[in-house]
Short mmCIF file of N, CA and C in Angstrom, two decimals:
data_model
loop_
_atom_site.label_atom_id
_atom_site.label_comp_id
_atom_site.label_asym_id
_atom_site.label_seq_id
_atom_site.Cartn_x
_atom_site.Cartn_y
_atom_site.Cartn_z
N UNK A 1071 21.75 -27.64 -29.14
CA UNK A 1071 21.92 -27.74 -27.70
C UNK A 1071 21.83 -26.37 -27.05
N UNK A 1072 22.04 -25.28 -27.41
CA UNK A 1072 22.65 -23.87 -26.73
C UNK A 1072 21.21 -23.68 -26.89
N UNK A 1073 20.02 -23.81 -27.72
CA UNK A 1073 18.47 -23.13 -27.72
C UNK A 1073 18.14 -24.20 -26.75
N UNK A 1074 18.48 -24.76 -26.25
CA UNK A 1074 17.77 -25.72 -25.37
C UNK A 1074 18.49 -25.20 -24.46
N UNK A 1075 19.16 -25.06 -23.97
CA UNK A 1075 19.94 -24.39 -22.38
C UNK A 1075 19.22 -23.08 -22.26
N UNK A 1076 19.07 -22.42 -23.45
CA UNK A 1076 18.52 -20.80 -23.29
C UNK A 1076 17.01 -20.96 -23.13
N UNK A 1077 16.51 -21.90 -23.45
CA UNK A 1077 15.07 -21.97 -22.90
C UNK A 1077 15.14 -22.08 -21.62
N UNK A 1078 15.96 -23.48 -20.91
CA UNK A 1078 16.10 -24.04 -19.52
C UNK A 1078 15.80 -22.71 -18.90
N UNK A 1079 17.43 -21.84 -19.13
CA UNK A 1079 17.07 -20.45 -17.81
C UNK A 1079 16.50 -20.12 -18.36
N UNK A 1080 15.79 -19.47 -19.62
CA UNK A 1080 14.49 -18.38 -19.60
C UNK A 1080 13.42 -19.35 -18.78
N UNK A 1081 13.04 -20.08 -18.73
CA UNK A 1081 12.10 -20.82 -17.88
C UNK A 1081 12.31 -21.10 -16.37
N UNK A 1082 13.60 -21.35 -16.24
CA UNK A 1082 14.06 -21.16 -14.25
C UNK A 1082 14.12 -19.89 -14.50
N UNK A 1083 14.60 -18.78 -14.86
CA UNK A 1083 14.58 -17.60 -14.24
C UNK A 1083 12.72 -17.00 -13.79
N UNK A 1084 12.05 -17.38 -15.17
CA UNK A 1084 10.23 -16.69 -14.77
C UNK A 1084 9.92 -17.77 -13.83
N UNK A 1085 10.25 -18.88 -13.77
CA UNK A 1085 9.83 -19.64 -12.48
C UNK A 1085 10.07 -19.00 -10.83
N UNK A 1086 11.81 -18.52 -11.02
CA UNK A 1086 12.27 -18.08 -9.89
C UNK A 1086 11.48 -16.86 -9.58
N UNK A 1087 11.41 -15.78 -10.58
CA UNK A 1087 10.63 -14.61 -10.80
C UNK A 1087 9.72 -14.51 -10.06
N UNK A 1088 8.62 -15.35 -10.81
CA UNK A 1088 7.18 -15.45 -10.49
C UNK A 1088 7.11 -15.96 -9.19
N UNK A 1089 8.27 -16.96 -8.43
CA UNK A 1089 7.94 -17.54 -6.94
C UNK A 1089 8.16 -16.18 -6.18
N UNK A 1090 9.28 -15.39 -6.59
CA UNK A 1090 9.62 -14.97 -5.68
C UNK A 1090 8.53 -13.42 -5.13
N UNK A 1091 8.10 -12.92 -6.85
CA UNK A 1091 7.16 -11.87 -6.28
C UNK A 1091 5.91 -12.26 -5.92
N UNK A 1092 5.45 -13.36 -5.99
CA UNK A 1092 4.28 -13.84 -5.31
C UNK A 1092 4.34 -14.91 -3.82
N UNK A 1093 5.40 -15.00 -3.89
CA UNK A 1093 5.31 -15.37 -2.22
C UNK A 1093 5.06 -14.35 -0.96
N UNK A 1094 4.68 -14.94 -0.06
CA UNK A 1094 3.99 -13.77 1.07
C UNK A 1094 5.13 -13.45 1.59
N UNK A 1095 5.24 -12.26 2.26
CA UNK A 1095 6.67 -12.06 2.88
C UNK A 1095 6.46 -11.80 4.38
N UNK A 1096 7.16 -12.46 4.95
CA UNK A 1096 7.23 -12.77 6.76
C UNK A 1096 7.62 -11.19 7.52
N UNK A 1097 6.31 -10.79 7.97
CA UNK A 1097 6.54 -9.40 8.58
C UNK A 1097 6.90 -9.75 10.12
N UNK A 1098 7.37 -8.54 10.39
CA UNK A 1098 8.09 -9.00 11.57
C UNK A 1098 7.00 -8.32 12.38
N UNK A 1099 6.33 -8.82 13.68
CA UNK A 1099 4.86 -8.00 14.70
C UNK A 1099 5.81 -7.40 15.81
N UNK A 1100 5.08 -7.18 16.69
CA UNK A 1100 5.43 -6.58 17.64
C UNK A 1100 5.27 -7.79 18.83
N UNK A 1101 4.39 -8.65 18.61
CA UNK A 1101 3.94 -9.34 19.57
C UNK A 1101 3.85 -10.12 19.09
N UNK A 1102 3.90 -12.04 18.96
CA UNK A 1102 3.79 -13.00 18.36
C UNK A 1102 2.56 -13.37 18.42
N UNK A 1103 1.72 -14.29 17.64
CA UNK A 1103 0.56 -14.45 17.66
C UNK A 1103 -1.04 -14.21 17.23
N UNK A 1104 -2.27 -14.46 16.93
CA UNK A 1104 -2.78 -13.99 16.20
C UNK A 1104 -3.29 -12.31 16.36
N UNK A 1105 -4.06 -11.42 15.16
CA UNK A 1105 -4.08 -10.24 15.67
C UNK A 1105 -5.37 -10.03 16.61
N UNK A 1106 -5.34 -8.82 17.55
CA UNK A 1106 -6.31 -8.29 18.63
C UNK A 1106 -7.44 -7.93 17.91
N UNK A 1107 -8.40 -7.71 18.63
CA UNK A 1107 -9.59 -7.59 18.04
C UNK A 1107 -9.28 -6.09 17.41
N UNK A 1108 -8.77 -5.17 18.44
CA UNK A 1108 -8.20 -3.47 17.71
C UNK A 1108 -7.44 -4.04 16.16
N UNK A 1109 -6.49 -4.78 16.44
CA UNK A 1109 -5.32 -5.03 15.14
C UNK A 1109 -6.65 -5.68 13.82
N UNK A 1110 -7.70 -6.27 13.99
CA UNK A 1110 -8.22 -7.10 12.72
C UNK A 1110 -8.78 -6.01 12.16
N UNK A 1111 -8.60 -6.05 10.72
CA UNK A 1111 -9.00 -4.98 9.64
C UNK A 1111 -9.50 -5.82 8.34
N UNK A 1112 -11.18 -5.29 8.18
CA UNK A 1112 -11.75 -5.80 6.85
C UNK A 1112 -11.19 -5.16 5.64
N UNK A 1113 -11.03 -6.37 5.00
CA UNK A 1113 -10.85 -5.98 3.49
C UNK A 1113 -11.95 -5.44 2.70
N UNK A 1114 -11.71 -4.14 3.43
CA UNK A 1114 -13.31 -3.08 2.28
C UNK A 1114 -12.53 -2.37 1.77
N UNK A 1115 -11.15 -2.25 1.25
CA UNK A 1115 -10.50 -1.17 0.11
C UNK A 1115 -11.28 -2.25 -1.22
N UNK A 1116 -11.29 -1.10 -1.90
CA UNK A 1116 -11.93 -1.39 -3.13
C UNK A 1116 -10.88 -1.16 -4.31
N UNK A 1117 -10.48 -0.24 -4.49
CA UNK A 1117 -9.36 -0.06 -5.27
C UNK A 1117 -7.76 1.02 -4.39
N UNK A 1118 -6.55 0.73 -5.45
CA UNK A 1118 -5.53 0.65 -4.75
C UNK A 1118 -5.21 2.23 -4.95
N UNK A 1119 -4.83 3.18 -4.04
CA UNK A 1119 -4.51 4.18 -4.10
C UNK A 1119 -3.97 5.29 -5.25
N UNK A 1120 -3.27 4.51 -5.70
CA UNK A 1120 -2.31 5.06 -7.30
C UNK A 1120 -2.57 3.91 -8.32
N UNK A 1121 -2.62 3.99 -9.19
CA UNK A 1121 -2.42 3.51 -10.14
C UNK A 1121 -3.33 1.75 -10.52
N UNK A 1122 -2.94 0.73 -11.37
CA UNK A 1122 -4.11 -0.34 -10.89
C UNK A 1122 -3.40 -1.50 -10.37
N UNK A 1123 -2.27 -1.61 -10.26
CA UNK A 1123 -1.73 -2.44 -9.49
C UNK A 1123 -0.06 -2.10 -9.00
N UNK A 1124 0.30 -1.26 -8.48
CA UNK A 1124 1.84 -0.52 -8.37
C UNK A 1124 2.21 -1.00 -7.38
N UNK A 1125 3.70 -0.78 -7.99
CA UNK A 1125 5.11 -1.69 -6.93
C UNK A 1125 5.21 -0.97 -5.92
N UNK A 1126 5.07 -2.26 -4.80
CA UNK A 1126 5.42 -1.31 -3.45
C UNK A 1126 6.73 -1.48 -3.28
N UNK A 1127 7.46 -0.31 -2.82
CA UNK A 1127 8.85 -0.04 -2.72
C UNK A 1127 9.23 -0.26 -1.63
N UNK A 1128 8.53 0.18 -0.74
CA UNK A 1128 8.61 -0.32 0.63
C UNK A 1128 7.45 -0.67 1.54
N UNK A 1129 7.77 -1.88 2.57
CA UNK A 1129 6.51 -2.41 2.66
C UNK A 1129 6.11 -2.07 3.96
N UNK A 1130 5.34 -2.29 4.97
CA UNK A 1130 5.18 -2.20 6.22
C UNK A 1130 6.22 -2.76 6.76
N UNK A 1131 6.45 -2.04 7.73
CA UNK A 1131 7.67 -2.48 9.30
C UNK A 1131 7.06 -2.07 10.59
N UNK A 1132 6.40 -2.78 11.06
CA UNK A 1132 6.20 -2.37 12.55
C UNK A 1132 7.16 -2.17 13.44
N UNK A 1133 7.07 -0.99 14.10
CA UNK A 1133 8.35 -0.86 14.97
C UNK A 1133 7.67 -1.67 15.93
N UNK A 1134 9.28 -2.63 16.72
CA UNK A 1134 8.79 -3.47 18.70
C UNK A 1134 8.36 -2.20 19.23
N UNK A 1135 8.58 -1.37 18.97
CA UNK A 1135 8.36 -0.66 20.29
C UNK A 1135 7.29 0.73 19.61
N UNK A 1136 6.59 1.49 20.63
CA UNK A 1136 6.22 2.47 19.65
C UNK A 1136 6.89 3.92 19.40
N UNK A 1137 8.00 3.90 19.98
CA UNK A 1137 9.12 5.34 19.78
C UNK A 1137 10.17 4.34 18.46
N UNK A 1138 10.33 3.29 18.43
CA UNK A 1138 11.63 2.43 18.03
C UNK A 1138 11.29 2.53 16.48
N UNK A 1139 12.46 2.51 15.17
CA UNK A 1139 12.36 2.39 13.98
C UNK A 1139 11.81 1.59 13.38
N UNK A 1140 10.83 1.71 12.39
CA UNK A 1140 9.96 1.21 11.44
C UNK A 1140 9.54 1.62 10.37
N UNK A 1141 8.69 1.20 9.71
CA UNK A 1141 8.27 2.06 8.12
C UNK A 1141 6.71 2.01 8.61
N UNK A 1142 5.95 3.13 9.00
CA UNK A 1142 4.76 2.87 9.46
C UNK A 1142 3.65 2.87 8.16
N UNK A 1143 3.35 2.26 7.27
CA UNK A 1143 2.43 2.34 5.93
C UNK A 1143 3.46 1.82 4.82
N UNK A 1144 3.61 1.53 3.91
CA UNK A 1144 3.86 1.29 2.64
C UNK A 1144 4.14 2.33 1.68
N UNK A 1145 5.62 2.04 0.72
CA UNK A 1145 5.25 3.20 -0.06
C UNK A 1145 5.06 2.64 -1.37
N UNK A 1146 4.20 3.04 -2.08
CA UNK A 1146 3.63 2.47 -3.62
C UNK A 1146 4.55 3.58 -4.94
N UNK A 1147 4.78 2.96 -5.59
CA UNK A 1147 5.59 4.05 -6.86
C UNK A 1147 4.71 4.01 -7.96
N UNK A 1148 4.96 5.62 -7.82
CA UNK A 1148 4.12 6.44 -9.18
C UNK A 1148 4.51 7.12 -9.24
N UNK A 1149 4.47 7.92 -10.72
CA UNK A 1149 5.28 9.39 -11.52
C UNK A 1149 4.17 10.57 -10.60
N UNK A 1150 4.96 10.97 -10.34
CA UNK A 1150 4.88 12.90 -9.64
C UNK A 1150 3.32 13.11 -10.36
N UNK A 1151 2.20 13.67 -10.11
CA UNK A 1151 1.26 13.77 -11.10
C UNK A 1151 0.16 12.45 -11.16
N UNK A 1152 0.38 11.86 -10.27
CA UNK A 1152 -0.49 10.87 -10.45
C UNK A 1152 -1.95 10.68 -9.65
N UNK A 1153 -3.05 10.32 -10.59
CA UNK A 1153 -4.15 11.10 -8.81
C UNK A 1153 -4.06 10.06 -8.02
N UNK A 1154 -4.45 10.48 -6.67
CA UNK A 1154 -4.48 9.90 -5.45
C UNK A 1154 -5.99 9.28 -5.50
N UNK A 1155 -6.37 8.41 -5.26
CA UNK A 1155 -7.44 7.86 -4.96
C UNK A 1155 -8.20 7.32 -3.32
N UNK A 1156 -9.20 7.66 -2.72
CA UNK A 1156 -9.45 6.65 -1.78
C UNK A 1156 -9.22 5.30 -2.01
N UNK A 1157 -8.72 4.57 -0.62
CA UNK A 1157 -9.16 3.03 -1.29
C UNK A 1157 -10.54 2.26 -0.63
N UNK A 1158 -11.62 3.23 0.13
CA UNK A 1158 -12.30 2.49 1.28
C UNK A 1158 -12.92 4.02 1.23
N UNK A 1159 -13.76 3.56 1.59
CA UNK A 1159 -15.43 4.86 1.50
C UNK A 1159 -15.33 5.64 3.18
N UNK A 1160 -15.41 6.92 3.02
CA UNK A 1160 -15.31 7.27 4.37
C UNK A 1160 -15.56 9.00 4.58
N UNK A 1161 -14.62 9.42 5.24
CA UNK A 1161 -14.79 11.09 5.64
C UNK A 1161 -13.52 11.56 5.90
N UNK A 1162 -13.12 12.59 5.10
CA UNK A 1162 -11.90 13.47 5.31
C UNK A 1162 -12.05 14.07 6.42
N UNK A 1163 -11.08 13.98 7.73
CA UNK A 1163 -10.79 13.99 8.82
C UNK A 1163 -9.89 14.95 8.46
N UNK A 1164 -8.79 15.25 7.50
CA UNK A 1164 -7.74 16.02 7.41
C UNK A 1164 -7.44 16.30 5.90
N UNK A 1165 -7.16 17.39 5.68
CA UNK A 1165 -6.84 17.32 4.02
C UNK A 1165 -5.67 19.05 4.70
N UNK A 1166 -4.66 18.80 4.46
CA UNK A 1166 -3.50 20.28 4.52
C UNK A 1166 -2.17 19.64 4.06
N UNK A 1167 -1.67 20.29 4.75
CA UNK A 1167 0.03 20.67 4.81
C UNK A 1167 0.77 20.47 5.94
N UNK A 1168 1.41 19.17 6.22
CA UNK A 1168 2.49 18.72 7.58
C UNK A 1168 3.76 19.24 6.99
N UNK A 1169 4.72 19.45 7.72
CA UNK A 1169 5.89 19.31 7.72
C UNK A 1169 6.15 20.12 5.81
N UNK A 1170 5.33 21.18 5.42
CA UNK A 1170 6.07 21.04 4.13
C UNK A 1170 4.92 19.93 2.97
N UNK A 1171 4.29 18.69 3.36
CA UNK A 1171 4.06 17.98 2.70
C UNK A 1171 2.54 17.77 2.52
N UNK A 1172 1.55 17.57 1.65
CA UNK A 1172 0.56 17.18 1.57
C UNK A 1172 -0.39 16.52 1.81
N UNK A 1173 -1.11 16.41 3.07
CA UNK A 1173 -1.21 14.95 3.39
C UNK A 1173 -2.92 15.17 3.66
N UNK A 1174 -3.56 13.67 3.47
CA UNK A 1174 -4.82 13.61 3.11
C UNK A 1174 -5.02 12.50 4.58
N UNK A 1175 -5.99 12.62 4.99
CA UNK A 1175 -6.60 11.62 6.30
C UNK A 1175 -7.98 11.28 6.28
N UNK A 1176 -8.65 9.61 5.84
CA UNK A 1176 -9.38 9.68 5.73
C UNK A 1176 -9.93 8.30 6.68
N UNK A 1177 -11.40 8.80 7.96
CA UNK A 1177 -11.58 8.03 8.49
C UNK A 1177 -12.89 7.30 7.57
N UNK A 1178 -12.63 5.65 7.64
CA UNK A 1178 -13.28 4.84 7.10
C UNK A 1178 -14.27 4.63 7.95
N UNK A 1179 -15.85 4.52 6.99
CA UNK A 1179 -16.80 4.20 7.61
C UNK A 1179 -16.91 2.74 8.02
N UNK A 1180 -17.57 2.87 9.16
CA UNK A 1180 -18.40 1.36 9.68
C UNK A 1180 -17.13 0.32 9.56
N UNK A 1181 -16.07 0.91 10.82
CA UNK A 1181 -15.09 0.68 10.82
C UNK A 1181 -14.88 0.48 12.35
N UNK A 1182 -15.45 0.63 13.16
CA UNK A 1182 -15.67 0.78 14.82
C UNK A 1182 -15.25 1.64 15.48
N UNK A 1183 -15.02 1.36 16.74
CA UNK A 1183 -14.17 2.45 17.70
C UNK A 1183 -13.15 2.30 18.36
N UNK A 1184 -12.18 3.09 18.03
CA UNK A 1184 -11.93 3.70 17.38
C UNK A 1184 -11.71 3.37 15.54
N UNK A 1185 -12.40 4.53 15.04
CA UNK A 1185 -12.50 3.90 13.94
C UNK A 1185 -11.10 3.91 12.76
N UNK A 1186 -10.78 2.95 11.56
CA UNK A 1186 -9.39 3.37 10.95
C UNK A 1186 -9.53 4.26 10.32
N UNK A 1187 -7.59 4.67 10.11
CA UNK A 1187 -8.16 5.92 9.24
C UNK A 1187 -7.05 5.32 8.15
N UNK A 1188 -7.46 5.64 6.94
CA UNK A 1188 -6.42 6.23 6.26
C UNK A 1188 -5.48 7.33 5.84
N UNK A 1189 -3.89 7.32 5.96
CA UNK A 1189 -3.26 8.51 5.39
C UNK A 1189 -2.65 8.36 3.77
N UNK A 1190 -2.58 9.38 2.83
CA UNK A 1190 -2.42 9.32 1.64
C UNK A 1190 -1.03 10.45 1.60
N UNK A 1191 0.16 10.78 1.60
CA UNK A 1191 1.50 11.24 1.64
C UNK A 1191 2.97 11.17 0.69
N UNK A 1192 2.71 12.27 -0.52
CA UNK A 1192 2.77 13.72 -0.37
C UNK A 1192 1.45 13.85 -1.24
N UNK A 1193 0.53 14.63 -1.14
CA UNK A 1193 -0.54 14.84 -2.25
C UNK A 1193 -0.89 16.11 -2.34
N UNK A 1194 -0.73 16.59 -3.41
CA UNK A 1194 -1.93 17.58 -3.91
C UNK A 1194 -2.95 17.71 -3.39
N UNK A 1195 -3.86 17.90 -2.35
CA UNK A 1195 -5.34 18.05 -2.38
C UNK A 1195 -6.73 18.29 -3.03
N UNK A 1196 -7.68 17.86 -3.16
CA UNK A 1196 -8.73 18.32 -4.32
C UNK A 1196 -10.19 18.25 -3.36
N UNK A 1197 -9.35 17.83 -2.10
CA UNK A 1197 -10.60 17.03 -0.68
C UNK A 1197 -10.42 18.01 0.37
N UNK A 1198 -11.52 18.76 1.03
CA UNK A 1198 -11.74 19.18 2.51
C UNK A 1198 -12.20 18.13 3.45
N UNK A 1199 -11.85 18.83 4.45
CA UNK A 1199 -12.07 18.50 5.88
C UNK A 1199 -13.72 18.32 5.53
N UNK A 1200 -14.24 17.50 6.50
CA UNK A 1200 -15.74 17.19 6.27
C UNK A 1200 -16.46 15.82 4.72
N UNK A 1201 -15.61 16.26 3.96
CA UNK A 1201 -16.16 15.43 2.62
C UNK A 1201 -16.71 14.37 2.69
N UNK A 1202 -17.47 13.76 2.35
CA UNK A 1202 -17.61 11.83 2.02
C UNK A 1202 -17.02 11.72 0.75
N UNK A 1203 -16.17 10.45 0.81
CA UNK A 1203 -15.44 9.64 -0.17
C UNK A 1203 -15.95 8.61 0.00
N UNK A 1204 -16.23 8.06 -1.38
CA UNK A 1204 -16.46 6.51 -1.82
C UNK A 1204 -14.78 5.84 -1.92
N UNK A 1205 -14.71 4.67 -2.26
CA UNK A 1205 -13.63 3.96 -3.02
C UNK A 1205 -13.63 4.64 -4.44
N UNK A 1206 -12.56 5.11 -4.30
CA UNK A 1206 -12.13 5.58 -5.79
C UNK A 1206 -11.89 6.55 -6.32
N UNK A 1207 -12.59 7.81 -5.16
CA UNK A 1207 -12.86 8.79 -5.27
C UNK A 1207 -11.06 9.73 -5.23
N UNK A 1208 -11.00 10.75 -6.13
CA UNK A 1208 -10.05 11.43 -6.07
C UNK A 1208 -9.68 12.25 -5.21
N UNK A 1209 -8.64 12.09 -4.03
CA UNK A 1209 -8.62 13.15 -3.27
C UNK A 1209 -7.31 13.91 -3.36
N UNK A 1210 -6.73 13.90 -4.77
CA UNK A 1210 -5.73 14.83 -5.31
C UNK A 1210 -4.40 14.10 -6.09
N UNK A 1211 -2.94 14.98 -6.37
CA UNK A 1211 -2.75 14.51 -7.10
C UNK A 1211 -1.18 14.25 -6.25
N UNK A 1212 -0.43 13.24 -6.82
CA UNK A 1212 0.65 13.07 -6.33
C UNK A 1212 1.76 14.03 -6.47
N UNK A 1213 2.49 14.87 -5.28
CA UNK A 1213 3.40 15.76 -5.72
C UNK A 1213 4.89 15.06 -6.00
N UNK A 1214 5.66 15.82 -6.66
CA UNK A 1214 6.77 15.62 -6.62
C UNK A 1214 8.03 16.21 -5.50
N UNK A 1215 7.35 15.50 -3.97
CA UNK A 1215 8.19 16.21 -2.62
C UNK A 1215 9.47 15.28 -2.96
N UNK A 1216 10.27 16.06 -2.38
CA UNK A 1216 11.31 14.78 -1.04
C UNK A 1216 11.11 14.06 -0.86
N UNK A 1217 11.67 12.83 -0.83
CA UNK A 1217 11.00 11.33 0.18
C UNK A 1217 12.04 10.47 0.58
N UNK A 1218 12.03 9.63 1.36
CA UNK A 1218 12.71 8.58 1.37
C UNK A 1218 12.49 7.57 0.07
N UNK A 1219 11.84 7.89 -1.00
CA UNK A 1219 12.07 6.62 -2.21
C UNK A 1219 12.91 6.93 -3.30
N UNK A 1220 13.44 6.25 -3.85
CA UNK A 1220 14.33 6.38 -4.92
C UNK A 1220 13.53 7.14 -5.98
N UNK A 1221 12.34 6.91 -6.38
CA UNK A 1221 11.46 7.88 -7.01
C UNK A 1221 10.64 8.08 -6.91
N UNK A 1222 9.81 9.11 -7.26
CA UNK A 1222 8.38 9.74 -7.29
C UNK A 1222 7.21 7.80 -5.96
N UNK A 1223 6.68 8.25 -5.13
CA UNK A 1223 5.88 7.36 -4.63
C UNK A 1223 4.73 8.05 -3.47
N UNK A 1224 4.10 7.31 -3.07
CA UNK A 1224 3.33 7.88 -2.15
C UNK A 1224 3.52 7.23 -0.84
N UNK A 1225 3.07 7.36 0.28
CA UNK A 1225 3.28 6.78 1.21
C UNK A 1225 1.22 6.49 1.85
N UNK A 1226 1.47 5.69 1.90
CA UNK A 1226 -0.21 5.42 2.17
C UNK A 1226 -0.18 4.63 4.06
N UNK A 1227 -0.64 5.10 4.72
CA UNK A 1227 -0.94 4.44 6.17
C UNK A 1227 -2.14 4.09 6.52
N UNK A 1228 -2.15 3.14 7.40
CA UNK A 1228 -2.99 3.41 8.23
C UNK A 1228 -3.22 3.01 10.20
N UNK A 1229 -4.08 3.38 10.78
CA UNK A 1229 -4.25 3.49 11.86
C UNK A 1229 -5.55 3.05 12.52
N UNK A 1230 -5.43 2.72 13.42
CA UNK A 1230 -6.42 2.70 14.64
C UNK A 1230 -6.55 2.86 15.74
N UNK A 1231 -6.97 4.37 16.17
CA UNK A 1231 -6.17 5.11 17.18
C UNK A 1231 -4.95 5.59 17.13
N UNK A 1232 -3.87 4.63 18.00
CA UNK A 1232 -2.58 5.36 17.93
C UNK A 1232 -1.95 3.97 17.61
N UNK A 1233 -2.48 2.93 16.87
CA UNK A 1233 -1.92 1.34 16.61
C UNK A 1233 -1.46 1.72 14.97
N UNK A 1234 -0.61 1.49 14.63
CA UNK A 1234 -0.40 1.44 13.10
C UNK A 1234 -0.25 0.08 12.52
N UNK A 1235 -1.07 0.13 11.24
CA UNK A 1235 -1.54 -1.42 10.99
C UNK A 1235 -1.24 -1.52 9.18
N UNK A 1236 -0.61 -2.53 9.07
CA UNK A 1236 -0.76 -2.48 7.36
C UNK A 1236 -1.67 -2.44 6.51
N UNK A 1237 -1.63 -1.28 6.02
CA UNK A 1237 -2.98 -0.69 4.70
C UNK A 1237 -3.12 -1.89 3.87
N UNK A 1238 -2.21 -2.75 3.18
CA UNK A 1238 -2.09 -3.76 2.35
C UNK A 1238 -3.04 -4.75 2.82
N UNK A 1239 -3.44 -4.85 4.39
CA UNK A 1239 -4.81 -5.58 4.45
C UNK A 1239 -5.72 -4.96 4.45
N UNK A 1240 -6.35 -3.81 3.86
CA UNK A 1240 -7.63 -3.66 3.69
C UNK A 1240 -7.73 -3.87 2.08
N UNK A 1241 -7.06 -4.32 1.24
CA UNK A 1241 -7.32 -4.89 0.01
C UNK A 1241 -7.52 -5.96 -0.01
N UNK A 1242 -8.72 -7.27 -0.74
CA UNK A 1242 -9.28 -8.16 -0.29
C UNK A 1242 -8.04 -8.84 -1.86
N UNK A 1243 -7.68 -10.06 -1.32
CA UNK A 1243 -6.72 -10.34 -1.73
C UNK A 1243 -7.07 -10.49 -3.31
N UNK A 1244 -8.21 -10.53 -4.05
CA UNK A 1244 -8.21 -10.35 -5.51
C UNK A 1244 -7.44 -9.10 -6.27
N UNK A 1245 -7.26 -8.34 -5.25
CA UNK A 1245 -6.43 -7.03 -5.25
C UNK A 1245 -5.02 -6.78 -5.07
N UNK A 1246 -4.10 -7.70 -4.67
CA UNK A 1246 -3.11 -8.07 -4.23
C UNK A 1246 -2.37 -8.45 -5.10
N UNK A 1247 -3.18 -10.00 -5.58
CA UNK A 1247 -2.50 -10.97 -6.48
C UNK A 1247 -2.46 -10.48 -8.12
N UNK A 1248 -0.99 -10.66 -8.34
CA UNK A 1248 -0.54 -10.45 -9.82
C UNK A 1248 -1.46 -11.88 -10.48
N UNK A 1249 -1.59 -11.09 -12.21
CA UNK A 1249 -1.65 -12.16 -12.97
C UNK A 1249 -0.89 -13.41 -13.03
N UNK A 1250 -1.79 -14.51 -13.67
CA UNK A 1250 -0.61 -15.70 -13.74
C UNK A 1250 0.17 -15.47 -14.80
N UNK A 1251 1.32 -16.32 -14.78
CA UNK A 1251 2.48 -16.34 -15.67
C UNK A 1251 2.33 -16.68 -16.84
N UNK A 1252 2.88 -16.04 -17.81
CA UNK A 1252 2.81 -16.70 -19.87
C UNK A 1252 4.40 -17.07 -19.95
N UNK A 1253 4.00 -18.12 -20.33
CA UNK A 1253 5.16 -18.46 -21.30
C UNK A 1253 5.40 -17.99 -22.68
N UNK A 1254 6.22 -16.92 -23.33
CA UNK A 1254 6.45 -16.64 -24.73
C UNK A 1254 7.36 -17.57 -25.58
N UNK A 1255 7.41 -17.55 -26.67
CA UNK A 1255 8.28 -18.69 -27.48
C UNK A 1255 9.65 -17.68 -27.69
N UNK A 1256 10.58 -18.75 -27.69
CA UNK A 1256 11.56 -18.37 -27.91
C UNK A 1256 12.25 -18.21 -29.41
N UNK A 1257 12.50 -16.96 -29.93
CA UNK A 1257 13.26 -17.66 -31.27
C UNK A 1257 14.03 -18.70 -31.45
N UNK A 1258 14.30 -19.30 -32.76
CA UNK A 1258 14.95 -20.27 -32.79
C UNK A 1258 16.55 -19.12 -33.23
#
């Protein structure tokens, strides 16, 4: 009886598991309703900034207002040292040093007007001002700054104009979604 109960929860718990990190999670907008023609963003990231599929620690928060608190971009976790990648083909608009921190800006091609950009935050640099980047392309390495994350992460944004929009949709959702679930056997 007791290997049969210990299967039960090992099987509700990866059930609960698996619902819970693959369900979509209800962002809160600024405005109810579908997005503006400025707000719609193609899924042309090609691959994901750090690593080949990393936990985002924190996700987008649009602030109501645009002075008011929010998390403007996502932060993805990776060890200090990790390269930074484009995720979307484009032109380094910015590659220096804010505040102390590393930060990479890259406007995406054939993207309109105003066109998006991406930001990549804290990084190493390996990219100038002027460059073309493909998807994939290295534009340095992850430092080990300060941050608001519990550990080593990056902070990835993006923009259109002065609208901040979640980077997590320019990955076309084959990019998103975790593998499906295995069941392993249990000892007896």
């Amino acid at each position: 009886m007791g290997a049969w109960t210990a299967l039960l929860l090992c099987l509700a718990s990866t059930l609960l598991v698996t619902a819970w990190t693959t369900a979509p999670r209800a962002v809160p907008r600024a405005a109810p309703g579908p997005p503006t023609p400025e707000e719609s963003v193609p899924a042309l990231g090609r691959s994901w900034p750090v690593g080949l599929r990393p936990l985002v620690v924190r996700a987008w928060e649009p602030p109501p207002t645009p002075y008011a608190r929010g998390h403007r971009g996502v932060d993805l976790s990776a060890p200090a040292g990790s390269p930074v990648r484009a995720a979307a083909a484009g032109r380094v608009s910015f590659a220096g040093r804010v505040a102390g921190r590393g930060v990479v800006t890259v406007e995406l091609t054939g993207t309109g007007d105003p066109p998006l950009r991406t930001t990549y935050e804290p990084v190493r640099t390996s990219v100038h001002k002027g460059n073309e980047v493909t998807a994939g392309t290295l534009l340095g390495t992850l430092e080990a700054a300060p941050s608001h994350c519990p550990t080593a992460c990056l902070h990835w944004g993006l923009r259109r104009g002065e609208a901040y929009l979640d980077p997590l949709s320019l990955l076309p959702p084959w990019l998103l979604r975790r593998g499906p679930s295995r069941l392993l056997p249990v000892p007896a």
